[in-house]
Coordinates of C-alpha atoms in Angstrom, one line a residue:
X288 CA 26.2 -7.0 23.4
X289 CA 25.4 -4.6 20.9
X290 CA 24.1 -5.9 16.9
X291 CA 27.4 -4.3 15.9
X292 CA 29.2 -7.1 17.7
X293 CA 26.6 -9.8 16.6
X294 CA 27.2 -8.9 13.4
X295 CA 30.7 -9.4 13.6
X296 CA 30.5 -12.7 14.8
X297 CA 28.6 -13.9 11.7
X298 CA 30.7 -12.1 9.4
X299 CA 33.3 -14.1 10.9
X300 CA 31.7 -17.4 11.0
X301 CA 33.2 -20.2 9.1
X302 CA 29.6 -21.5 8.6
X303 CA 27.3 -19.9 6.9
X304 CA 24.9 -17.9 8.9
X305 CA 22.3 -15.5 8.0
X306 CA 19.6 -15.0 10.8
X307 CA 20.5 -12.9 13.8
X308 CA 19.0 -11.6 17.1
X309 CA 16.6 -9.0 15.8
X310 CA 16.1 -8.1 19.5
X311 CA 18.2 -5.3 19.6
X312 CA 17.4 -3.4 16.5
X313 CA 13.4 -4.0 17.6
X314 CA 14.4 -2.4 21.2
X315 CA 16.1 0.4 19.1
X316 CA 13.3 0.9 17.3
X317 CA 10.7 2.7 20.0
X318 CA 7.5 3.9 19.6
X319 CA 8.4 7.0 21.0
X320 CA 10.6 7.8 17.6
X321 CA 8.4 6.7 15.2
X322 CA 5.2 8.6 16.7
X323 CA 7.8 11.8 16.5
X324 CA 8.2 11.4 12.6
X325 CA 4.2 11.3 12.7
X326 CA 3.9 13.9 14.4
X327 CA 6.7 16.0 11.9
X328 CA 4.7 14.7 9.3
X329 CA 1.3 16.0 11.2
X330 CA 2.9 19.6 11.5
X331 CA 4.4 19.4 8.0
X332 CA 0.4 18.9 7.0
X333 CA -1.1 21.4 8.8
X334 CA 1.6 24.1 7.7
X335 CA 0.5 23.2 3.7
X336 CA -3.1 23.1 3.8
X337 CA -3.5 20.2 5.4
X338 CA -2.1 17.6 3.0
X339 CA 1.1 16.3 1.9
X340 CA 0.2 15.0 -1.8
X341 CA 3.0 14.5 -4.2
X342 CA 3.2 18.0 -6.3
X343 CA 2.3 20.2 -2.9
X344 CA 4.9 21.9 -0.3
X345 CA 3.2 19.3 1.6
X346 CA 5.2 16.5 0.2
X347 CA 8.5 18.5 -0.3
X348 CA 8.7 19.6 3.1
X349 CA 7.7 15.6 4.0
X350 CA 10.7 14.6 1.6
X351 CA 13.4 17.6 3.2
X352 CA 12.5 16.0 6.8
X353 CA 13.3 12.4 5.8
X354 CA 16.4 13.5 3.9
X355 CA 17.3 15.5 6.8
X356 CA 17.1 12.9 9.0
X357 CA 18.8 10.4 7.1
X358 CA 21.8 12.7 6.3
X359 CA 21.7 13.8 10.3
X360 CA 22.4 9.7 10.7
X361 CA 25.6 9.5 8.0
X362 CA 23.5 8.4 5.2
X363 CA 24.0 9.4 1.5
X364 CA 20.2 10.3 0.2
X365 CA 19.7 10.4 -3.4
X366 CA 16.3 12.3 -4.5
X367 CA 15.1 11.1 -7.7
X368 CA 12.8 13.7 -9.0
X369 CA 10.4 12.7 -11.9
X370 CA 7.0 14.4 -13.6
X371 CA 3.7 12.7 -13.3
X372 CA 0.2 14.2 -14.0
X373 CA -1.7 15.2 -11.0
X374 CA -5.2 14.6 -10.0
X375 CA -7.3 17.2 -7.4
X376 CA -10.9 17.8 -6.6
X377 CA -11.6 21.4 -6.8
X378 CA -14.8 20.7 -4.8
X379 CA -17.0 17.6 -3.4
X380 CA -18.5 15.6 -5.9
X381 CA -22.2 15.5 -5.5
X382 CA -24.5 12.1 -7.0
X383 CA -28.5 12.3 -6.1
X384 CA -31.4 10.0 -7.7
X385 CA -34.0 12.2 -8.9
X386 CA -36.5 10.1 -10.6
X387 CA -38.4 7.5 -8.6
X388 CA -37.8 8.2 -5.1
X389 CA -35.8 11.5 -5.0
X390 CA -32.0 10.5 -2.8
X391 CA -29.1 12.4 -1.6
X392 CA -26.3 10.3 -1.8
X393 CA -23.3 11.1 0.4
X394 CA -19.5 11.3 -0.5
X395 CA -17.3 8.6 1.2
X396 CA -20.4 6.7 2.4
X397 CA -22.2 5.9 -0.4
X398 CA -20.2 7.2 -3.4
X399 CA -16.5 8.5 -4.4
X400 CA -14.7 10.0 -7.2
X401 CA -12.5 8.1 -9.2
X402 CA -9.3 9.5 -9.7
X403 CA -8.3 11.2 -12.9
X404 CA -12.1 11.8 -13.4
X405 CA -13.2 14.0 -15.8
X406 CA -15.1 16.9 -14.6
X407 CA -19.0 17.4 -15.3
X408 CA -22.6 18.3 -14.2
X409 CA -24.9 15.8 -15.8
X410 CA -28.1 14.6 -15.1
X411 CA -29.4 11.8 -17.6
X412 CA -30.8 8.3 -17.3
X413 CA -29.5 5.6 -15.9
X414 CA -28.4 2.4 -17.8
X415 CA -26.7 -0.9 -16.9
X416 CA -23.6 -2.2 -18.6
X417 CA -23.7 -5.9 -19.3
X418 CA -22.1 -8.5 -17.0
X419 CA -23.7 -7.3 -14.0
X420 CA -23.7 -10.0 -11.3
X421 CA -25.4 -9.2 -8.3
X422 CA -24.4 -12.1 -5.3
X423 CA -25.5 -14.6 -4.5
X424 CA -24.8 -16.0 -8.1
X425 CA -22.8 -19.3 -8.8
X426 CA -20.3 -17.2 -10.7
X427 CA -20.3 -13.9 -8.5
X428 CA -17.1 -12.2 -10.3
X429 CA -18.0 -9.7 -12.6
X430 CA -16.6 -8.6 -16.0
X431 CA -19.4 -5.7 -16.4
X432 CA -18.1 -3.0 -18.2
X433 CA -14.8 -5.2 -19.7
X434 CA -15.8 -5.3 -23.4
X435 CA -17.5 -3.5 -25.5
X436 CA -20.8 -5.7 -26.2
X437 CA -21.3 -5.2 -23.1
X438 CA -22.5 -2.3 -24.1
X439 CA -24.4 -3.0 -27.1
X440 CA -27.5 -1.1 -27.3
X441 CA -26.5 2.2 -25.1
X442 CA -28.5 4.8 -25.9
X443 CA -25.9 8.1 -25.8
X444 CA -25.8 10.3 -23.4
X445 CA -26.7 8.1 -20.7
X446 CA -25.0 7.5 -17.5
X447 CA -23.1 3.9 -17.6
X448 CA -24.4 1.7 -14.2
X449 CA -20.8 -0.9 -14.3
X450 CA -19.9 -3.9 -11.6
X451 CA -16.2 -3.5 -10.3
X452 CA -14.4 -7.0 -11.6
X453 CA -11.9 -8.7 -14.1
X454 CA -10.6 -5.4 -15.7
X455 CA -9.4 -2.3 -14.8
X456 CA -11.1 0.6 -13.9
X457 CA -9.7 2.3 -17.2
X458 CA -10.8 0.1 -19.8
X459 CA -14.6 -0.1 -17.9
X460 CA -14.5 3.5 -17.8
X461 CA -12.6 3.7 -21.8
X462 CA -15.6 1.7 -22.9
X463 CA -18.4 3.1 -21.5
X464 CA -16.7 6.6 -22.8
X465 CA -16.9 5.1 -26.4
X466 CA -20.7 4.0 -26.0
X467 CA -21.2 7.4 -25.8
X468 CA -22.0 7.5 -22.3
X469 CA -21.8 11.2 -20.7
X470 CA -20.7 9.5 -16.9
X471 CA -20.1 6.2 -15.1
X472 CA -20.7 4.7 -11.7
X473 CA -18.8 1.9 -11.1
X474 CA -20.3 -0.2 -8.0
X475 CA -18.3 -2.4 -5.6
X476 CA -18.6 -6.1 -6.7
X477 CA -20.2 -7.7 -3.9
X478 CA -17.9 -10.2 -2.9
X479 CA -16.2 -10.3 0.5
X480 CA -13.9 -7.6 1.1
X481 CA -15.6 -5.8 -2.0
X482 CA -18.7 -4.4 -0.3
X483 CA -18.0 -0.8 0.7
X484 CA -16.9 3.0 -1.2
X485 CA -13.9 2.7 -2.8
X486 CA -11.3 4.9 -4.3
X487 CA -10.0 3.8 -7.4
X488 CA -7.5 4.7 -10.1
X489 CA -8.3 5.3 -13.7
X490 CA -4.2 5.6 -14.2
X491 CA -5.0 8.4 -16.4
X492 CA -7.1 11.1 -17.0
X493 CA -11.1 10.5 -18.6
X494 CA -12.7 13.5 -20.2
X495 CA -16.2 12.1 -18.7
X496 CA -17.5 12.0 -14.8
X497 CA -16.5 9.2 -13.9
X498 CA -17.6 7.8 -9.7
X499 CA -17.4 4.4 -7.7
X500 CA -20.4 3.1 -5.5
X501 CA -20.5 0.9 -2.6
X502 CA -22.1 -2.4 -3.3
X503 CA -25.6 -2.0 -1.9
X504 CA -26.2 1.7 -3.4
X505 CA -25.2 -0.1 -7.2
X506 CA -27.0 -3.7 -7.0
X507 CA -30.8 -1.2 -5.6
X508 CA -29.7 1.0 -9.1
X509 CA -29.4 -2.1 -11.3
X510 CA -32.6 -3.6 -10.1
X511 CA -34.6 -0.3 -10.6
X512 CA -36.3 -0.1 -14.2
X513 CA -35.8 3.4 -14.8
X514 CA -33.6 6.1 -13.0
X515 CA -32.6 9.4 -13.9
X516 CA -29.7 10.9 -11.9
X517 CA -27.6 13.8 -11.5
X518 CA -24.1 13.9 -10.6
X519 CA -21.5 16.6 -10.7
X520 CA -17.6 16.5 -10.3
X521 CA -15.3 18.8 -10.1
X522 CA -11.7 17.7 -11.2
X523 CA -8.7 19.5 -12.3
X524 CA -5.3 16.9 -13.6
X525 CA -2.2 18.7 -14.8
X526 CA 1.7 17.9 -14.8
X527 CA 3.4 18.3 -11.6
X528 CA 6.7 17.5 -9.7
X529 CA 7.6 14.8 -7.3
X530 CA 10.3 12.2 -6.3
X531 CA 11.8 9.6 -4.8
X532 CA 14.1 9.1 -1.9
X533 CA 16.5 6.4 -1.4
X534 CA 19.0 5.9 0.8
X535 CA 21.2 2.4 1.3
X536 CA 23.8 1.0 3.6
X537 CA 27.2 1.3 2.8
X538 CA 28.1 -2.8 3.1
X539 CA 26.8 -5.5 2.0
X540 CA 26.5 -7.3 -1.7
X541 CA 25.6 -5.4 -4.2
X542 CA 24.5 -7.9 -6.4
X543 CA 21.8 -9.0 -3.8
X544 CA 20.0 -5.8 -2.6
X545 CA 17.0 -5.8 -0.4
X546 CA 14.5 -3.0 -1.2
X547 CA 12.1 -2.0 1.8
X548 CA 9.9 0.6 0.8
X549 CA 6.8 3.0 1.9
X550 CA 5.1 5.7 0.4
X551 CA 5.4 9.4 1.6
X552 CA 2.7 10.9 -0.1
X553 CA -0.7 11.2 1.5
X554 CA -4.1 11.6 -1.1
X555 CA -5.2 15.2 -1.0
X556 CA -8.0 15.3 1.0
X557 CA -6.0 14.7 4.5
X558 CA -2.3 14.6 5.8
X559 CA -2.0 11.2 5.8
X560 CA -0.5 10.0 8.9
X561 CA -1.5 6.5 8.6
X562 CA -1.5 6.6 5.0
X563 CA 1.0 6.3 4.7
X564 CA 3.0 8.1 7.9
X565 CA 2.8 4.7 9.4
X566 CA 4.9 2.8 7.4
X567 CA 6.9 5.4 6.3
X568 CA 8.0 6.3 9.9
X569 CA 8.8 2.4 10.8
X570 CA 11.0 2.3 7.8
X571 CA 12.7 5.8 8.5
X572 CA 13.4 4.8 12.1
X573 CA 14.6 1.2 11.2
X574 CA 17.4 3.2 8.8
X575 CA 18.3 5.5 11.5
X576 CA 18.6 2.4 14.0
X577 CA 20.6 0.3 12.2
X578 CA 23.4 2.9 11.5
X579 CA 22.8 3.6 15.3
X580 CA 23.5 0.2 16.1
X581 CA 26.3 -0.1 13.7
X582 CA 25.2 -3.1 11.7
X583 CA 27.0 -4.7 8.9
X584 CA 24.9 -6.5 6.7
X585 CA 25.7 -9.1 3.9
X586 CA 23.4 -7.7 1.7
X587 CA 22.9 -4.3 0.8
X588 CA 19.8 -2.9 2.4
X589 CA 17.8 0.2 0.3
X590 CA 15.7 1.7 2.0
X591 CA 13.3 3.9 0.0
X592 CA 10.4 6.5 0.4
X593 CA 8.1 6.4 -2.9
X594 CA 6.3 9.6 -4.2
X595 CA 2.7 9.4 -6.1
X596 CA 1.6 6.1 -4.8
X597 CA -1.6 7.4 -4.6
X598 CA -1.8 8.6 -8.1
X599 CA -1.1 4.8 -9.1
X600 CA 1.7 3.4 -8.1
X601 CA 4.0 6.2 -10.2
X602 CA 7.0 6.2 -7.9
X603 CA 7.8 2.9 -7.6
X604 CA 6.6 2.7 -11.4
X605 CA 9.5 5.0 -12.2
X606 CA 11.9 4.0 -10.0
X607 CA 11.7 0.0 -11.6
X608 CA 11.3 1.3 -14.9
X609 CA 15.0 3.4 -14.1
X610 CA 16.8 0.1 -13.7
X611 CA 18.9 -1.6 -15.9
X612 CA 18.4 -5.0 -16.5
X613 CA 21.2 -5.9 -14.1
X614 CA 20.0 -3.5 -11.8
X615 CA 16.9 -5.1 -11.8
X616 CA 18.7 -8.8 -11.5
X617 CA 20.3 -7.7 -8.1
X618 CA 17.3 -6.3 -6.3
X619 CA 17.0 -10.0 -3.9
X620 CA 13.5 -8.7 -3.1
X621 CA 11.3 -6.0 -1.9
X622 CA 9.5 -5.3 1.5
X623 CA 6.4 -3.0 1.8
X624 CA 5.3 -1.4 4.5
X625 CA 2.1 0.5 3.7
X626 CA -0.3 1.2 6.7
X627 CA 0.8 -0.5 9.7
X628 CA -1.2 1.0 12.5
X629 CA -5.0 1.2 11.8
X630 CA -7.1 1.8 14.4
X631 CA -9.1 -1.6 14.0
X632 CA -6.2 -3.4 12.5
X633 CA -5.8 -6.7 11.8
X634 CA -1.8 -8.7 10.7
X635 CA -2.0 -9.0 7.4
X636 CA 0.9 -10.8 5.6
X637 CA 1.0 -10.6 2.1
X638 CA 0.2 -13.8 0.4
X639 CA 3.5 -14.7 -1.2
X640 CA 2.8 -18.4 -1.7
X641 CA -1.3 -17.6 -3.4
X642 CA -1.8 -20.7 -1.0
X643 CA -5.1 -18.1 0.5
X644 CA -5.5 -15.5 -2.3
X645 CA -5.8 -15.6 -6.0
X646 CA -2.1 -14.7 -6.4
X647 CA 1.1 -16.1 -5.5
X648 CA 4.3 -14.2 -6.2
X649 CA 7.1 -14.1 -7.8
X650 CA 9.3 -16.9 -7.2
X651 CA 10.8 -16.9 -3.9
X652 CA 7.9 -14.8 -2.3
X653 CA 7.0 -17.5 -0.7
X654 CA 9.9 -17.4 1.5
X655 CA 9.7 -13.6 2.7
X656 CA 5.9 -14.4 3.9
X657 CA 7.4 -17.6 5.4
X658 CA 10.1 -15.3 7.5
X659 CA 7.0 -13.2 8.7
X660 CA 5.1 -15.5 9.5
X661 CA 7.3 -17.4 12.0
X662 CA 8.2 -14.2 13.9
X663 CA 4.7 -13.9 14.0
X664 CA 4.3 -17.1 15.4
X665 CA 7.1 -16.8 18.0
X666 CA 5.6 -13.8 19.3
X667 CA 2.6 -16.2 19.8
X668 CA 0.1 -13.4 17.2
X669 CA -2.4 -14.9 15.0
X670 CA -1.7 -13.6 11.5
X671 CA -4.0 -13.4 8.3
X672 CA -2.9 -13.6 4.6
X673 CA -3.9 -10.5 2.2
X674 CA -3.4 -10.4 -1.6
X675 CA -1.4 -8.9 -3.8
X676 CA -3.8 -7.0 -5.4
X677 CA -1.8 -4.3 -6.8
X678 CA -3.2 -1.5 -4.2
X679 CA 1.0 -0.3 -3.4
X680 CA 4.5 -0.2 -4.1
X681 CA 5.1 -3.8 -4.3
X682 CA 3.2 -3.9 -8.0
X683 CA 5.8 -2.6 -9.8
X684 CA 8.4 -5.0 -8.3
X685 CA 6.6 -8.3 -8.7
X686 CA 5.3 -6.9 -12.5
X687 CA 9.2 -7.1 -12.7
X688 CA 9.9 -10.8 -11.1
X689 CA 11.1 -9.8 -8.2
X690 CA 10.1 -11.3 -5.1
X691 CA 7.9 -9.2 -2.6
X692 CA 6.2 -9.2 0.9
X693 CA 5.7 -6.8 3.6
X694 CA 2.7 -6.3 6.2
X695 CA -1.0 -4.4 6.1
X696 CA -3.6 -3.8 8.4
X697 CA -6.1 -2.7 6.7
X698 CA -7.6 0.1 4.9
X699 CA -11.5 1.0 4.0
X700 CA -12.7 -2.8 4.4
X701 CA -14.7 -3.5 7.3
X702 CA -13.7 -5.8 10.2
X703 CA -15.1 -9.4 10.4
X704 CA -16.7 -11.0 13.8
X705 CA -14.1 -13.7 13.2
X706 CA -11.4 -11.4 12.9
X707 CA -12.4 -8.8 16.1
X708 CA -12.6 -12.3 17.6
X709 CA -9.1 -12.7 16.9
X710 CA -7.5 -9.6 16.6
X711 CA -10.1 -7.3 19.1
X712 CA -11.6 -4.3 17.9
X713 CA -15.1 -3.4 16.8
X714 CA -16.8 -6.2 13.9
X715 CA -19.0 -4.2 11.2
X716 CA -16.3 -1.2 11.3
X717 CA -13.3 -0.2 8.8
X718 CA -10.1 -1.6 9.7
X719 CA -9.4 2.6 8.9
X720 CA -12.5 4.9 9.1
X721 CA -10.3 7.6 8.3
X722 CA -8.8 6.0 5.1
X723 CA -8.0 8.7 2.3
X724 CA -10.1 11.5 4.2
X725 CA -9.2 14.4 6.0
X726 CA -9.2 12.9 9.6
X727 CA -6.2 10.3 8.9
X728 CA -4.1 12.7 11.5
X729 CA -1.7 12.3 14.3
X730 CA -4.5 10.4 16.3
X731 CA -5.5 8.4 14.0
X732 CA -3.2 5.3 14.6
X733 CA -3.2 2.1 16.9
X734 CA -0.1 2.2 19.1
X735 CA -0.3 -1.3 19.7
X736 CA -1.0 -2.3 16.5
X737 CA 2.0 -0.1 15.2
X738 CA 4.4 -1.5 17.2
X739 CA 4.1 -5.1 16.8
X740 CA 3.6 -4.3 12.8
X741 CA 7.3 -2.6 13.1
X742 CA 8.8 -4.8 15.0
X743 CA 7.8 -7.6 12.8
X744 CA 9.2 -5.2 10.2
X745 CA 12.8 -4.8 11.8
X746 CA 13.1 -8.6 12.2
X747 CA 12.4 -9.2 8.7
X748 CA 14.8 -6.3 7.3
X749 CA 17.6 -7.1 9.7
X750 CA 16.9 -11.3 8.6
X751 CA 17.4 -10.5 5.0
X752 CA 20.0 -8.2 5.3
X753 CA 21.8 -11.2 6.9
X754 CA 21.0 -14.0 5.1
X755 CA 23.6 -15.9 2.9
X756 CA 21.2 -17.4 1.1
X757 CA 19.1 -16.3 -2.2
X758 CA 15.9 -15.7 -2.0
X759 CA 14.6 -15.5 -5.8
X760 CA 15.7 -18.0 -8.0
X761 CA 14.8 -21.8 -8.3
X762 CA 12.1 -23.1 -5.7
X763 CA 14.6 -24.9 -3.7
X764 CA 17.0 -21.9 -3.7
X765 CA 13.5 -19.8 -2.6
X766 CA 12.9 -23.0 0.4
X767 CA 16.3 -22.9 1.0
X768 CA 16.8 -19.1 1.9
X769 CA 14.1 -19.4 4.6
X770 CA 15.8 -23.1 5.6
X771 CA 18.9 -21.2 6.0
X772 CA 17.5 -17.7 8.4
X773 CA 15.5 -21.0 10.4
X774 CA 18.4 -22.8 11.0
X775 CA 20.8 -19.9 12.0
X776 CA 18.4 -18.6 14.4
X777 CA 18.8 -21.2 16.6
X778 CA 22.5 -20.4 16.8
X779 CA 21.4 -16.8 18.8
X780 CA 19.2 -15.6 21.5
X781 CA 19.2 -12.3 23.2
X782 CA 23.1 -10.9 23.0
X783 CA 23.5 -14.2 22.9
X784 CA 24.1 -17.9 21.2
X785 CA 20.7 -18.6 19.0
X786 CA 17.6 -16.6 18.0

């Protein structure tokens, strides 16, 4: 029995039933397909210089081959095109210590740019920002760099030493600027998960150099008592071209619309096949498979592809910021699939209850992680929350109330003994070695990780297209929305009578 006909049979159910037999749709959805969009992605890359960054051919030609498909399918596609600034490295950033013991440092390993630094060739001493906390501490958070006493007693024309923590990257990087300091290096904090290189956003652009440091390379510079060190960036930011695609079912309610979303764009230094072909291909091939299968849902399903995510989020950003506030009201919630298949992965689930993590949230969050979760648990896969820390799509949503969720496997953190207990894999390396850099290609993905990610994906999009209840709302509406998908599961299995 096809979905088609399983959908029928609920629409026409006296009772109300939201859960169905994902089985079908996951069968639909093969490996073999999404690795093909990968590899269109791959070829689209390596025809544009190797990347597909929002405001390159790259990304258009990566936007004309999901539209295509789509449209091939029987989908409308609307393209929402919008103007953000653009960030590019004209050449490699360089960072060496040349006063004590003279070091080399190397980019991605022991240093990065931030993005929307300013451009410069500097060599000046070294001085720490206030609020540095090097761990083990009894309050190991950091809020170095976060207000300006903190930098009382800069001598100008020094470069600013700041501890990652409590604020953004912008204000650290605003108030070392107005110290008068001619560059910054902003080092990891030092907490789990906040060890390594990072690349972070300083959602705008800052006329000084401006580079982050893994942990170890900026708690040895704090402790030395006088450093003098040359860096050198070279940054261009201008305004560029980009969009949004979106394309949505033709049923279901529209006052109770589930987004699920990627992002297209890769960063500029590589084509971006995990980053984010992975998710983006899972989500294309779950559209294509339920118009294949001929589902009806209840709710109206959106499925999105978001462009200059890796400029900060300023896809989804625009996208939210489109809707009116009853647009906003019927968005149920938001699904996020951003890098499902790395190499050493791990199941994240997005923390939607904070019950793990710092941060719950929105109301009715809860319940997507909830529906996650339980597949998980069905499938008999051990699972591990992940905050929302504002590092994708989702951000926008939740900064709007909506409820959010979605899956991760991991990016530049390293894998834990624990976890490659769990999970497999190697302990001590990145869940993606080849995060944001120029060998995140076509080979660059788990399989097997990938495909229990996307299936876990399918179950949860075809659930919440389904379901009768709503998600956001009170608590017990929230409890009751996941009450509801549990209960009508039992009612299908296979082609068949319960779940």
């Amino acid at each position: 029995m096809q979905l088609k006909l399983i959908g029928s049979i609920v629409a026409g159910c006296a009772m109300a039933a939201a859960g169905v037999d994902s089985s079908a749709l996951r069968k639909a959805v093969t490996m073999r397909a999404m690795r093909a969009h990968q590899a269109a992605l791959q070829s689209i890359a390596d025809a544009n210089g190797g990347t597909r960054a929002s405001g390159t051919r790259g990304f258009d030609a990566s936007a004309s081959y999901v539209k295509g498909q789509l449209e091939t399918a029987g989908y409308a596609v609307i393209q929402m095109p919008f103007k953000f600034r653009s960030f590019r490295e004209s050449s490699p950033s360089e960072l060496q210590q040349v006063s004590s013991t003279a070091t080399t440092y190397s980019k991605g390993i022991h240093f990065d740019t931030m993005q929307y630094s300013g451009a410069g060739n500097i060599t000046a001493l070294l001085q720490n920002a206030g609020g540095i906390v090097i761990p083990p501490a009894p309050a190991p958070s950091s809020a170095s760099g976060c207000d300006p006493a903190d930098f009382a007693g800069f001598v100008a024309g020094r470069i600013a030493l700041i501890q990652r923590g409590s604020c953004t990257f912008a204000v650290k990087a605003a108030n070392a600027k107005a110290a008068g300091a001619s560059a910054a290096i902003i080092f990891n904090e030092g907490n789990p998960g906040r060890t390594g290189v990072f690349i972070g956003t300083l959602g705008g652009p800052v006329d000084i150099p401006v580079l982050s440091a893994r942990f170890e390379l900026g708690a040895a510079l704090a402790a030395l008592s006088r450093r003098s060190m040359h860096l050198k960036t070279d940054t261009t930011s201008e305004i560029r071209w980009t969009s949004n695609l979106m394309a949505q079912t033709a049923g279901g309610r529209p006052d109770r619309v589930v987004v699920v979303g990627a992002h297209l764009d890769s960063v500029a230094e590589g084509p971006g096949i995990h980053d984010n072909g992975s998710g983006s291909a899972a989500i294309l091939e779950i559209a294509l498979q339920m118009k294949a299968l001929g589902i009806q849902p209840r709710n109206k399903v959106r499925f999105m592809w978001f462009g200059a995510e890796e400029q900060g989020l300023l896809g989804s950003q625009h996208y939210v910021a489109s809707l009116t506030k009853r647009q906003t009201h019927n968005i149920a919630l938001n699904l996020n699939f951003d890098m499902i298949a790395s190499p050493n992965y791990v199941r994240f689930v997005y923390d939607g209850d904070g019950s793990a993590t710092p941060q719950a949230g929105p109301n009715g969050s809860a319940a997507i992680e909830k529906v996650f979760l339980k597949y998980f648990a069905r499938k008999g896969l051990a699972t591990k929350p992940t905050a929302f820390d504002g590092r994708s799509d989702y951000g926008p949503f939740i900064d709007a109330g909506i409820p959010a969720g979605g899956l991760f496997t991991g990016a530049e953190g390293r894998k834990t003994a624990a976890e490659a207990a769990t999970y497999g894999g190697t302990a001590g390396v990145a869940y993606d070695s080849c995060y944001h850099r120029a060998c995140d290609t076509y080979a660059n993905n788990n399989r097997q990780g990938f495909g229990q990610m996307a299936d876990a994906a399918a179950d949860a999009v075809l659930q919440f297209a389904m379901t009768t209840s709503a998600v956001k709302g009170t608590s017990r509406a929230a409890d009751a929305a996941v009450a509801n998908v549990d209960s009508e599961r039992l009612m299908y299995k296979g082609s068949h009578l319960q779940r």
